[in-house]
CSV table of C-alpha atoms in Angstrom, one decimal:
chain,number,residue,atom,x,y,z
A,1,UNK,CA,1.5,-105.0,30.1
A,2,UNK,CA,-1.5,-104.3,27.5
A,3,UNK,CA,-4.4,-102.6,28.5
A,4,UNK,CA,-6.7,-105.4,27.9
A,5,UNK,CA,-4.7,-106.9,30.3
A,6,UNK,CA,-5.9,-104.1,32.8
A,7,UNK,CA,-9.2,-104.0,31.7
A,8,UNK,CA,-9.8,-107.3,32.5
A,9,UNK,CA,-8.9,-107.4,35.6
A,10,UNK,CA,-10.9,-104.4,36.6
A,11,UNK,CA,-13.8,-106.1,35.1
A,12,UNK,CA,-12.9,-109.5,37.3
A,13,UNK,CA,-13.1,-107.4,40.3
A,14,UNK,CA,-15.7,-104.9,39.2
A,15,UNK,CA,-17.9,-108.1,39.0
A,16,UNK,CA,-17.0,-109.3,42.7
A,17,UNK,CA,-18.5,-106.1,43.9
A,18,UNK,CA,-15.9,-103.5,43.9
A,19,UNK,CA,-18.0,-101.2,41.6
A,20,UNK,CA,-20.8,-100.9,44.7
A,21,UNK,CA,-18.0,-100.4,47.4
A,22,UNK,CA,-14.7,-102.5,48.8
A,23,UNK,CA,-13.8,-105.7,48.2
A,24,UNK,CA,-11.8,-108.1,50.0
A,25,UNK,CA,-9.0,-109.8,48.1
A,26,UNK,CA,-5.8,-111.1,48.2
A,27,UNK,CA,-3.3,-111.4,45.2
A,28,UNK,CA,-3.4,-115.1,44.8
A,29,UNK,CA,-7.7,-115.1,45.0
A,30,UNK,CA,-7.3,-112.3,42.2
A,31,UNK,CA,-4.6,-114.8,40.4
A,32,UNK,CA,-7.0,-117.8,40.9
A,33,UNK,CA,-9.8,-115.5,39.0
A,34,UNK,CA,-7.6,-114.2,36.4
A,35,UNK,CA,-5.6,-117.5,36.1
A,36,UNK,CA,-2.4,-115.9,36.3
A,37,UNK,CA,0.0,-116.5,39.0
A,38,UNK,CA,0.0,-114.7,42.7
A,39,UNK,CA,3.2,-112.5,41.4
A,40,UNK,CA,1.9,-111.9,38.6
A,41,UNK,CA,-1.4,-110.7,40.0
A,42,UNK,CA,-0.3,-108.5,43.1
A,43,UNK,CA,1.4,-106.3,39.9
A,44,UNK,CA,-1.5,-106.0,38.0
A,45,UNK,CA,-3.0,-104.4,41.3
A,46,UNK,CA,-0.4,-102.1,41.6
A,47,UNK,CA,-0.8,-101.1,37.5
A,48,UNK,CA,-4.6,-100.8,38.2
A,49,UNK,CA,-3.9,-98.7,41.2
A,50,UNK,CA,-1.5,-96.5,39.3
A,51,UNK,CA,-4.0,-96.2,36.6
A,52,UNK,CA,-6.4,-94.6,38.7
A,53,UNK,CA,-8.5,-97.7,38.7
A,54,UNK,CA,-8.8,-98.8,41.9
A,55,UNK,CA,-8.2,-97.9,45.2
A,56,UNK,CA,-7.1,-99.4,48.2
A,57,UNK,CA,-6.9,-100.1,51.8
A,58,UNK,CA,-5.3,-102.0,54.3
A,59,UNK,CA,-8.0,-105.0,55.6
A,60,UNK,CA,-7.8,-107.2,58.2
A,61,UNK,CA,-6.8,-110.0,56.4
A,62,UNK,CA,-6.6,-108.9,52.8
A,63,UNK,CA,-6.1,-105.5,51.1
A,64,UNK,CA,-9.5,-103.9,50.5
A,65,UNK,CA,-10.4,-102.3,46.9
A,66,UNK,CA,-13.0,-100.8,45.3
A,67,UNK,CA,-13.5,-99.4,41.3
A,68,UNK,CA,-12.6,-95.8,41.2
A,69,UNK,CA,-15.2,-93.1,39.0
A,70,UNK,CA,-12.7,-93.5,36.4
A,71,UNK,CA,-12.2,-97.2,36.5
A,72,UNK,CA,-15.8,-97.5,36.2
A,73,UNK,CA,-15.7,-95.2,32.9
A,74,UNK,CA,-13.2,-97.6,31.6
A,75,UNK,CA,-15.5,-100.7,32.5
A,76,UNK,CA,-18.5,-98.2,30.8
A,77,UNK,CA,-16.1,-98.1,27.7
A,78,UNK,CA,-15.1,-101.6,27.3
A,79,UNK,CA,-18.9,-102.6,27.7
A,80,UNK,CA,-19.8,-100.4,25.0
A,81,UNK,CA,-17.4,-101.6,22.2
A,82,UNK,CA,-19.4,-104.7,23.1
A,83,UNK,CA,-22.5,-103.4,22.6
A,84,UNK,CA,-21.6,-101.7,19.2
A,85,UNK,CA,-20.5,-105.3,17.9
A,86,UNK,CA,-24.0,-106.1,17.6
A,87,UNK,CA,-25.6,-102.5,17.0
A,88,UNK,CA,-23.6,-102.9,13.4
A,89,UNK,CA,-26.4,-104.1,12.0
A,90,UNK,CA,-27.7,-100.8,12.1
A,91,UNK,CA,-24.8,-98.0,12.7
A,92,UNK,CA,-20.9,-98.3,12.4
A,93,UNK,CA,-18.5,-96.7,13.4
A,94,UNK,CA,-15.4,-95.5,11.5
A,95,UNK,CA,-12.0,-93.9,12.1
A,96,UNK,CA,-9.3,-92.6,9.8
A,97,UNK,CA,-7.5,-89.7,9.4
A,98,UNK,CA,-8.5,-86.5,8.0
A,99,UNK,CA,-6.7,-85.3,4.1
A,100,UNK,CA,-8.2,-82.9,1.9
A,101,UNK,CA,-9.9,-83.2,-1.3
A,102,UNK,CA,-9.4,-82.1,-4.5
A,103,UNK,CA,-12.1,-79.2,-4.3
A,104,UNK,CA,-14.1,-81.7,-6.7
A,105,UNK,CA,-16.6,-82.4,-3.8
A,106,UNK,CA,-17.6,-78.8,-3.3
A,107,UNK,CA,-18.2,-79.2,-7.0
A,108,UNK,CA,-20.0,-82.3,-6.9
A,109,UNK,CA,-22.3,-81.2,-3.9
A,110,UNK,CA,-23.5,-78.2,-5.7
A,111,UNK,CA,-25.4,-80.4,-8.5
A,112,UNK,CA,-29.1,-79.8,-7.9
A,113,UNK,CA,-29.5,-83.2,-8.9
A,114,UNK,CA,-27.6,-84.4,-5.9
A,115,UNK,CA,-28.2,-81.3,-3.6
A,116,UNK,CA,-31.9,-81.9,-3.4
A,117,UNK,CA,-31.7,-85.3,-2.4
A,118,UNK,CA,-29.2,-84.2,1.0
A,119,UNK,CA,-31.4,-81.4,1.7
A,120,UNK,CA,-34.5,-83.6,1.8
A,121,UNK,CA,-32.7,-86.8,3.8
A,122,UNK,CA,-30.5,-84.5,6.2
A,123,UNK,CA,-33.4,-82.0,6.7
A,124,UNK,CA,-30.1,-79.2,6.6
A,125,UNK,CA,-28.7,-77.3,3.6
A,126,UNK,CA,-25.3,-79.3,2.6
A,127,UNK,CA,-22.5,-76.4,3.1
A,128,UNK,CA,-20.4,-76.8,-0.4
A,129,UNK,CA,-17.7,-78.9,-0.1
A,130,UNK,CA,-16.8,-82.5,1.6
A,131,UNK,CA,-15.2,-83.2,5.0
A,132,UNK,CA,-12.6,-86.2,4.0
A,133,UNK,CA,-11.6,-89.2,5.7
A,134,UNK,CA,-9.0,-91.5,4.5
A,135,UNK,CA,-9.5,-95.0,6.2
A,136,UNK,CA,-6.6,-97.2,6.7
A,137,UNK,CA,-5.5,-101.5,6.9
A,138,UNK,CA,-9.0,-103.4,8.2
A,139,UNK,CA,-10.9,-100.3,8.6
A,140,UNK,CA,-11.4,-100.5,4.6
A,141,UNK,CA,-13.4,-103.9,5.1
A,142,UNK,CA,-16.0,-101.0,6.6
A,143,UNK,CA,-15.6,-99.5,3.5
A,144,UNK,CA,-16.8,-102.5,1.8
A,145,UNK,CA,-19.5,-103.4,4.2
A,146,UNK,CA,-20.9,-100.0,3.9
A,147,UNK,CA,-21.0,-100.4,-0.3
A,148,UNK,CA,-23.0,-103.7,0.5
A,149,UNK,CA,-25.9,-101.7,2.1
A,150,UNK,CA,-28.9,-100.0,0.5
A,151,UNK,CA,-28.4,-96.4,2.2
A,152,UNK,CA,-30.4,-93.7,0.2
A,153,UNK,CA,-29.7,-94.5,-3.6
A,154,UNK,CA,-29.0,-91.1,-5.6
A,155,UNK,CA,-30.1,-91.7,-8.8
A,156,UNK,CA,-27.7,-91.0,-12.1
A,157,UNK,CA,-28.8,-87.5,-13.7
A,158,UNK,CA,-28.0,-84.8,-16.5
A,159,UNK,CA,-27.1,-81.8,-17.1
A,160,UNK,CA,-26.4,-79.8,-20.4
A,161,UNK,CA,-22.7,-80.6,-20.2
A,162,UNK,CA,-22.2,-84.1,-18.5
A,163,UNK,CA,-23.8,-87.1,-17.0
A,164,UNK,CA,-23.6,-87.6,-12.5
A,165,UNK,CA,-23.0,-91.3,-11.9
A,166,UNK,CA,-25.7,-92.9,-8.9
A,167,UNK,CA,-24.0,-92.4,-5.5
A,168,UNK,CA,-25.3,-94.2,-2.4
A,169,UNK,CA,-25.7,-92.2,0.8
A,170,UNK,CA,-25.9,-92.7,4.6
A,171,UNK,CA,-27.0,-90.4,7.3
A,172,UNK,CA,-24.4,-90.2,9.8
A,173,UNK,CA,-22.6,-88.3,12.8
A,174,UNK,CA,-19.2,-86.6,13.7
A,175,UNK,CA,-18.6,-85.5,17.5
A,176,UNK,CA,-22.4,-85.4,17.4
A,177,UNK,CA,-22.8,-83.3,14.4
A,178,UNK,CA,-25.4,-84.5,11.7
A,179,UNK,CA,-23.8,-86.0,8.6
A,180,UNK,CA,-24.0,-87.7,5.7
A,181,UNK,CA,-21.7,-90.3,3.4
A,182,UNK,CA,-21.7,-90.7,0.2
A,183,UNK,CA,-20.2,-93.2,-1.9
A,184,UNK,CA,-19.9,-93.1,-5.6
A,185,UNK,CA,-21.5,-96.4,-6.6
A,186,UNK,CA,-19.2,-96.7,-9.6
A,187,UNK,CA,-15.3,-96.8,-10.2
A,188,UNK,CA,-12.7,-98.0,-7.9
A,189,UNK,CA,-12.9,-96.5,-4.8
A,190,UNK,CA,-10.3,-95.0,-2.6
A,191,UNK,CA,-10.7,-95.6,1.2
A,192,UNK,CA,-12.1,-92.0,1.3
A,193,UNK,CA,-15.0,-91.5,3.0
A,194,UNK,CA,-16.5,-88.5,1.7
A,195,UNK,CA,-18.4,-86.8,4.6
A,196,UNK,CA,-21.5,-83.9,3.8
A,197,UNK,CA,-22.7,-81.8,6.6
A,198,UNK,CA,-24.0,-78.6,7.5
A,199,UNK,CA,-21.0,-76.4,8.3
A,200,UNK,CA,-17.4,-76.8,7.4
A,201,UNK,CA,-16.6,-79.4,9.5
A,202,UNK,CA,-12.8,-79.2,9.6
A,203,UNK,CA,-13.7,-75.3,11.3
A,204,UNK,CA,-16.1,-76.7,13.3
A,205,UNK,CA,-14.4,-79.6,14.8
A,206,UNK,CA,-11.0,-77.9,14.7
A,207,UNK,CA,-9.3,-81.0,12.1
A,208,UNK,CA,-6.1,-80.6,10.3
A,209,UNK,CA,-4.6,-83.1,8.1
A,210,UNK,CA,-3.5,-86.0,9.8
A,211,UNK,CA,-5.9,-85.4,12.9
A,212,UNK,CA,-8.0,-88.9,13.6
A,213,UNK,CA,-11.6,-88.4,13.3
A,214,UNK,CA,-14.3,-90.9,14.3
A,215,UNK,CA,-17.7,-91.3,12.7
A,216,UNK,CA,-20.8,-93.1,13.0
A,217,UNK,CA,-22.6,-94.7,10.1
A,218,UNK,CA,-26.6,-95.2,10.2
A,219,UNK,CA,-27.1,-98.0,8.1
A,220,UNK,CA,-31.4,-97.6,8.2
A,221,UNK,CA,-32.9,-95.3,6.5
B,1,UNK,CA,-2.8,-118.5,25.7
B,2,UNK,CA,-5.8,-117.4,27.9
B,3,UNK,CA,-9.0,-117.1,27.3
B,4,UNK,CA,-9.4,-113.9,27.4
B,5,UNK,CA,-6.9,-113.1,25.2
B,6,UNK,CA,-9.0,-114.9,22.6
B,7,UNK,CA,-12.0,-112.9,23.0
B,8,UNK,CA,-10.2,-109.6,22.7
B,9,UNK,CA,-8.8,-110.7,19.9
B,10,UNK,CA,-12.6,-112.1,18.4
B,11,UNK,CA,-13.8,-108.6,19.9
B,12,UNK,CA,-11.8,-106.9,17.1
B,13,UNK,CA,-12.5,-108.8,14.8
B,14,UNK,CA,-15.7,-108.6,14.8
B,15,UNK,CA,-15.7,-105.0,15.2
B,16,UNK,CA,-14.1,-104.7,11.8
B,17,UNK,CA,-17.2,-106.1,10.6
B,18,UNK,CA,-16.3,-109.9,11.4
B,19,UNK,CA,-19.5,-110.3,12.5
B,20,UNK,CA,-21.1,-109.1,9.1
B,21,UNK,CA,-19.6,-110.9,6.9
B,22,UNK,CA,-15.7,-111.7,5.6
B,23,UNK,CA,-12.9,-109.2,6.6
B,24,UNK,CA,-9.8,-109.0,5.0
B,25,UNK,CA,-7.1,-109.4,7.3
B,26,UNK,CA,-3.3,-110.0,7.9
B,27,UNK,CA,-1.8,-111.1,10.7
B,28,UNK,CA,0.1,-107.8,11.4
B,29,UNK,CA,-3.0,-106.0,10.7
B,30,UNK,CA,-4.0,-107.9,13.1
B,31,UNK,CA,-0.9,-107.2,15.2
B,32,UNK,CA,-1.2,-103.7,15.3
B,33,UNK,CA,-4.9,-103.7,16.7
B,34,UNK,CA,-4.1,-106.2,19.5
B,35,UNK,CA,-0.7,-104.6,19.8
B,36,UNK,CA,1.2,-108.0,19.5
B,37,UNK,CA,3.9,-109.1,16.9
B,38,UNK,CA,2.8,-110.3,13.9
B,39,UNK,CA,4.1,-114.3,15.1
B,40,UNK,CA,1.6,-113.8,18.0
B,41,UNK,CA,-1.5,-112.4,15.7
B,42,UNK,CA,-1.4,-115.2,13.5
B,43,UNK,CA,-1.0,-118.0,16.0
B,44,UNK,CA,-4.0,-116.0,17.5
B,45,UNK,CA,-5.6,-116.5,14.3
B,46,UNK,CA,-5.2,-120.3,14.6
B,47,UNK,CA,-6.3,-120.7,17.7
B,48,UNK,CA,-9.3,-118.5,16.9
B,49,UNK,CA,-10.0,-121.0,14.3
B,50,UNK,CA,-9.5,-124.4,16.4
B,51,UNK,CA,-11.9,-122.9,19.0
B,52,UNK,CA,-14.7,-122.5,16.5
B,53,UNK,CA,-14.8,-118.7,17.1
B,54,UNK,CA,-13.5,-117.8,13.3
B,55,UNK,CA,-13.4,-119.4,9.7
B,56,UNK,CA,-11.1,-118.1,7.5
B,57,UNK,CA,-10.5,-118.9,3.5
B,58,UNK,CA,-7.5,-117.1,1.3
B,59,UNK,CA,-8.4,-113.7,-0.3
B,60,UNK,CA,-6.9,-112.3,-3.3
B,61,UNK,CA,-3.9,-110.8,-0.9
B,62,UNK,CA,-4.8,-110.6,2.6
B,63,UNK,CA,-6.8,-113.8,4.5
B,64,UNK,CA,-10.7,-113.8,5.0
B,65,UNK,CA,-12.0,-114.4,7.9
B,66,UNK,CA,-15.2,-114.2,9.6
B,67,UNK,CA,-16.8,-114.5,13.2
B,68,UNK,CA,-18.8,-118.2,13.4
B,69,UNK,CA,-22.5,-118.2,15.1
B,70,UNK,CA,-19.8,-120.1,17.9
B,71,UNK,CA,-17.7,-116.7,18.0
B,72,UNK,CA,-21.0,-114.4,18.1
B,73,UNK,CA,-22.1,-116.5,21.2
B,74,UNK,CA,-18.7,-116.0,23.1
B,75,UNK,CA,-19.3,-112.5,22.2
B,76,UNK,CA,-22.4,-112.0,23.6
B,77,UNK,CA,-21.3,-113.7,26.8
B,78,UNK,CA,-18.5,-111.6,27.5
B,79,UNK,CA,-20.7,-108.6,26.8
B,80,UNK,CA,-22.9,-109.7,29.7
B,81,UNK,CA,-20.5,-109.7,31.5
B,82,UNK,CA,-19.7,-105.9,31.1
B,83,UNK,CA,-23.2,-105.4,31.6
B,84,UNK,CA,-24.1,-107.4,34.8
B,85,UNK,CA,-21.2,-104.9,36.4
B,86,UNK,CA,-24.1,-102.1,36.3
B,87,UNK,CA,-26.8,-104.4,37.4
B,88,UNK,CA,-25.4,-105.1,40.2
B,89,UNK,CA,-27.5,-102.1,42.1
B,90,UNK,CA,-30.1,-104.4,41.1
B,91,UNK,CA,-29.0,-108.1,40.9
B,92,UNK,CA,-26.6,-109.8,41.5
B,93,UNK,CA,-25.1,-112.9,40.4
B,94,UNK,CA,-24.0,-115.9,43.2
B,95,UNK,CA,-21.7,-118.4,42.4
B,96,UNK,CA,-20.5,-121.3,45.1
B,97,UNK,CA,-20.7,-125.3,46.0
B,98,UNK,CA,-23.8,-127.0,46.9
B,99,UNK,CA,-23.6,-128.6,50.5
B,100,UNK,CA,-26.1,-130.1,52.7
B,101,UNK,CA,-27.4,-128.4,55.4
B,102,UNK,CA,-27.7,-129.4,59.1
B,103,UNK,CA,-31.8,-129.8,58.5
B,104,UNK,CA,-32.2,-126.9,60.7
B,105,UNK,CA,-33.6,-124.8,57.3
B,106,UNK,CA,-36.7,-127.6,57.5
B,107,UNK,CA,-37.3,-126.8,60.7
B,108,UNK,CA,-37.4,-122.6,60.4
B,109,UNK,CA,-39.1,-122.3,57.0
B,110,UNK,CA,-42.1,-124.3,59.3
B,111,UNK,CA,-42.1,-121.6,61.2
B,112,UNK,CA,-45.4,-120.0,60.5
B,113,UNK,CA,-43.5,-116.3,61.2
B,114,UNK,CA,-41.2,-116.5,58.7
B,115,UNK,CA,-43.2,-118.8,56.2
B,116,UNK,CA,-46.0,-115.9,55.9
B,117,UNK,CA,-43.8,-113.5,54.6
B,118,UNK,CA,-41.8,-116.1,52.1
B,119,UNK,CA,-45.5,-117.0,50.5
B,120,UNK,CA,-46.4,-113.1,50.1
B,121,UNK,CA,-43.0,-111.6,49.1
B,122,UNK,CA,-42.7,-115.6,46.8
B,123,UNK,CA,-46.2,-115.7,45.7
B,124,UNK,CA,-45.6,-119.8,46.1
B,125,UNK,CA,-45.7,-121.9,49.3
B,126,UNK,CA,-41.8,-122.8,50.3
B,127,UNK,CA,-40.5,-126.2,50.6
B,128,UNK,CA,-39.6,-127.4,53.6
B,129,UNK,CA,-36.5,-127.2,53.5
B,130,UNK,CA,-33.7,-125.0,51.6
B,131,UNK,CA,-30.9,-125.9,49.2
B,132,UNK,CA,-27.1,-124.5,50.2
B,133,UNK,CA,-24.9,-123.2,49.0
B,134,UNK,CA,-21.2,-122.4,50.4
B,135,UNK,CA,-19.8,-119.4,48.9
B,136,UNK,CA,-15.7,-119.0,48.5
B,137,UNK,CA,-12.8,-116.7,48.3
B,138,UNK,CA,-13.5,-113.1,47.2
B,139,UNK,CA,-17.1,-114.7,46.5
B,140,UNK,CA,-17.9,-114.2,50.4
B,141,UNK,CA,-17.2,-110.3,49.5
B,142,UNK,CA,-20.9,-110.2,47.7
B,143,UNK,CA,-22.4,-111.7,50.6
B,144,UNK,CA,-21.5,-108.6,52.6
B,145,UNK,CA,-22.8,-106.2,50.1
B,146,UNK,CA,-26.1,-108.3,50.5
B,147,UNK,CA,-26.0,-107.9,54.2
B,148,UNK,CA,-25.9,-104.6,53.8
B,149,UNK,CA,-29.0,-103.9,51.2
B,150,UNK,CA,-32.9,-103.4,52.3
B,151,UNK,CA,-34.4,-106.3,51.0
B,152,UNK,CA,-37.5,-107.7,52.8
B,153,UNK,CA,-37.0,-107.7,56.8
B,154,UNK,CA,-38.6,-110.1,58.7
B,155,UNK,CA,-39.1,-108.8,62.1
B,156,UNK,CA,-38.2,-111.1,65.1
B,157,UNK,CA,-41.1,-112.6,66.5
B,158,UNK,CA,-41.7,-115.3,69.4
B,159,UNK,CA,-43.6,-118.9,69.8
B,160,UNK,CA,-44.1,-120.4,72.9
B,161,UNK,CA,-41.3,-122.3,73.2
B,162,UNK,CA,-38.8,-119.4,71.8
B,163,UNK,CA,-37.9,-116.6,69.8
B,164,UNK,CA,-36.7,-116.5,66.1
B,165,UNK,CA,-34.4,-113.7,64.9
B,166,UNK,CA,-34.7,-111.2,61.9
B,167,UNK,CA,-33.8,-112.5,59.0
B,168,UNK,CA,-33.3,-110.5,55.6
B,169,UNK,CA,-34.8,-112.4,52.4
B,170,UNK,CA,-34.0,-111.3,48.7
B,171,UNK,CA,-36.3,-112.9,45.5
B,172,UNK,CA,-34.1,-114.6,43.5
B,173,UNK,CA,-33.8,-117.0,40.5
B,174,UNK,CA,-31.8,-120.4,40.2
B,175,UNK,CA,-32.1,-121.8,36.3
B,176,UNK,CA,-35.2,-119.6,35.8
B,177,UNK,CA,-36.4,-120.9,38.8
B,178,UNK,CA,-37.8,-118.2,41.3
B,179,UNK,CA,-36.5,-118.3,45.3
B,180,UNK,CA,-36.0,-116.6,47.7
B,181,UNK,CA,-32.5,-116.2,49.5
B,182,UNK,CA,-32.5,-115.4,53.3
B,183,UNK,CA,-29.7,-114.5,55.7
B,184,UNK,CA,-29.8,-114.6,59.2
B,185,UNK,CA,-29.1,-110.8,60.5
B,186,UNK,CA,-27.6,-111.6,63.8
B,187,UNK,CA,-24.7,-113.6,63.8
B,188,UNK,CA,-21.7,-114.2,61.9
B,189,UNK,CA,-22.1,-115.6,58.6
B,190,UNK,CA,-20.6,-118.9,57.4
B,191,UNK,CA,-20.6,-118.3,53.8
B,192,UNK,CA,-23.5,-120.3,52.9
B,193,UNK,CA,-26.4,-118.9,50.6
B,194,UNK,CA,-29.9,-120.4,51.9
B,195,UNK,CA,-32.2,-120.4,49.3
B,196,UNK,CA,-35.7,-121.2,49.9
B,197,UNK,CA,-37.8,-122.1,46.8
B,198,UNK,CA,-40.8,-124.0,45.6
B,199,UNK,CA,-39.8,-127.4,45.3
B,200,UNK,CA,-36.5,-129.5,46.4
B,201,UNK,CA,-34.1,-127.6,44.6
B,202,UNK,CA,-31.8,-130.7,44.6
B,203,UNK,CA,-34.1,-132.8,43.2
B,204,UNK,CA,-35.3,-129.8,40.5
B,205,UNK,CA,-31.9,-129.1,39.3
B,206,UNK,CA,-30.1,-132.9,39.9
B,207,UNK,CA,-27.7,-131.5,41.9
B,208,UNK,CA,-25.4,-133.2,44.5
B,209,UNK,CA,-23.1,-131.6,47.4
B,210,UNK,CA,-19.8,-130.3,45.5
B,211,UNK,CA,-21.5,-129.0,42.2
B,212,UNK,CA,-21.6,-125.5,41.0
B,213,UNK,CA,-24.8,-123.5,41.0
B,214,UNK,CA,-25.1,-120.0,40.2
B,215,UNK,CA,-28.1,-117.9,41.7
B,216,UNK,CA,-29.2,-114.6,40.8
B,217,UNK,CA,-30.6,-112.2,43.6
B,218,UNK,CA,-32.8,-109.5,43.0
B,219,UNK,CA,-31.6,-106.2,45.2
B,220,UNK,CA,-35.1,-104.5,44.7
B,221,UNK,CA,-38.0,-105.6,46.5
């Protein structure tokens, strides 16, 4: 049995009132909602009880249930994912797992050229190195999305020695820490998002390579 | 296949930025989000496609596909959903069968007791008469949680001939249309919604005994 499977069902009694207080309902009037078969249905109460859900008690008629705290934290969760569909015009979200640089980035970020530029968008001192993020099978589209968007446009500068291609950069968030992202705006890229902050933020967050991290993306300005 | 597992499936998507613009995505790409085989992602795919939820062209390895204005809708409907759940302190959604009344609501919304209150709490004068409808199944379980929320009370109050009972009354809305639903608070309930609104409802709306009508109520006063 998926989880969706659960969810749904939650929600499906959830909406009949069970997130105010109990509800009255038999298997085959949950089956008839969920268009699955009485069987079928009387399990999925079970599942949702063992989950920690729902709860329930003995009627007159029919078994009485009601959303638990923590089935409404799951409905809470499942609404949200909605609501970040269409909040992606203006922030994503991203996951992948954590892998370590090269040591180029601590490199990179200590360019005046680029260092001013953080300072003044983040409003923090950059600490000297990046936070990486390899991302992974369709979370790359992401990737692609994000090189689409205007961001904060870094633009290409000298030194003495070399040249520093343009990089485009977005303000963003780690466990609530403030970021940034930058992407180099030429060359192939790598699924790595290249994360900037304040503090080391594998120390910070406690991240070793191969942990999962999840990050937020402001797309505005 | 049920349709929820089609919006789950369109939920992903579009979280991968489907609803942005062109993802790039196999079918056990696919798989591994929905946590279904491969077979099952991309007959999932299809029928994303014949419902008008997806379009899809050929990439340079992987498929294309992004969410339709169609999908975007479904999407925002089933977020609603999720979000009506923690309105319901405040409103509540009604769903049941028209039916015809015994006449009797002609005769009580006359009743210059009760008519009073419906024109100040309303802010309209009530039609004689009010539309019905029959709530069913785990339905009935929100008309409990209405019986036991504040609402407007209409005390009890006497004519020559005989005396009227308290009666709760909610605003509500039916199409955009404001009423007023009141239930009787002695009693035993029958499962029937009595709305009270402006105009003939029936008339309003075209509706005839056995159609579907869905009625908000508002919980605040």
């Amino acid at each position: 049995m998926l989880e969706h499977e659960l969810v749904f069902a939650l929600r499906e009694i959830a909406l009949l009132g069970g997130i105010l207080g109990d509800v009255e309902l038999s298997s085959s009037e949950l089956g008839g909602i969920l268009g699955i078969s009485q069987q079928t249905a009387s399990r999925r109460i079970l599942e949702l009880e063992e989950a920690g859900y729902i709860q329930r008690k003995p009627g007159v008629k029919k078994q009485l249930i009601h959303v638990t705290e923590s089935g409404s934290e799951r409905i809470k969760a499942e609404k949200e994912k909605y609501e970040r569909i269409f909040e992606m015009g203006s922030r994503m979200r991203f996951s992948g797992t954590v892998i370590s640089g090269m040591g180029e980035g601590r490199y990179y970020i200590s360019q005046p050229g680029y260092t001013l530029h953080f300072r003044s968008a983040l409003g923090f001192e950059p600490y000297p190195g990046t936070f990486n993020m390899q991302l992974n099978g369709a979370e790359l589209n992401k990737l692609n999305i994000l090189r689409n968007r205007e961001g904060y446009t870094i633009p290409e500068f000298s030194t003495g020695d070399r040249t520093f291609g343009s990089v485009r950069f977005f303000r963003a968030e780690i466990s609530g820490e403030p970021c940034g992202v930058v992407l180099p705006l030429r060359g192939h890229h790598k699924g790595v998002l290249e994360v900037i902050a304040g503090e080391n933020m594998r120390q910070k967050l406690n991240l070793r390579d191969g942990d999962e991290a999840r990050l937020t993306v402001f797309l505005d300005r």
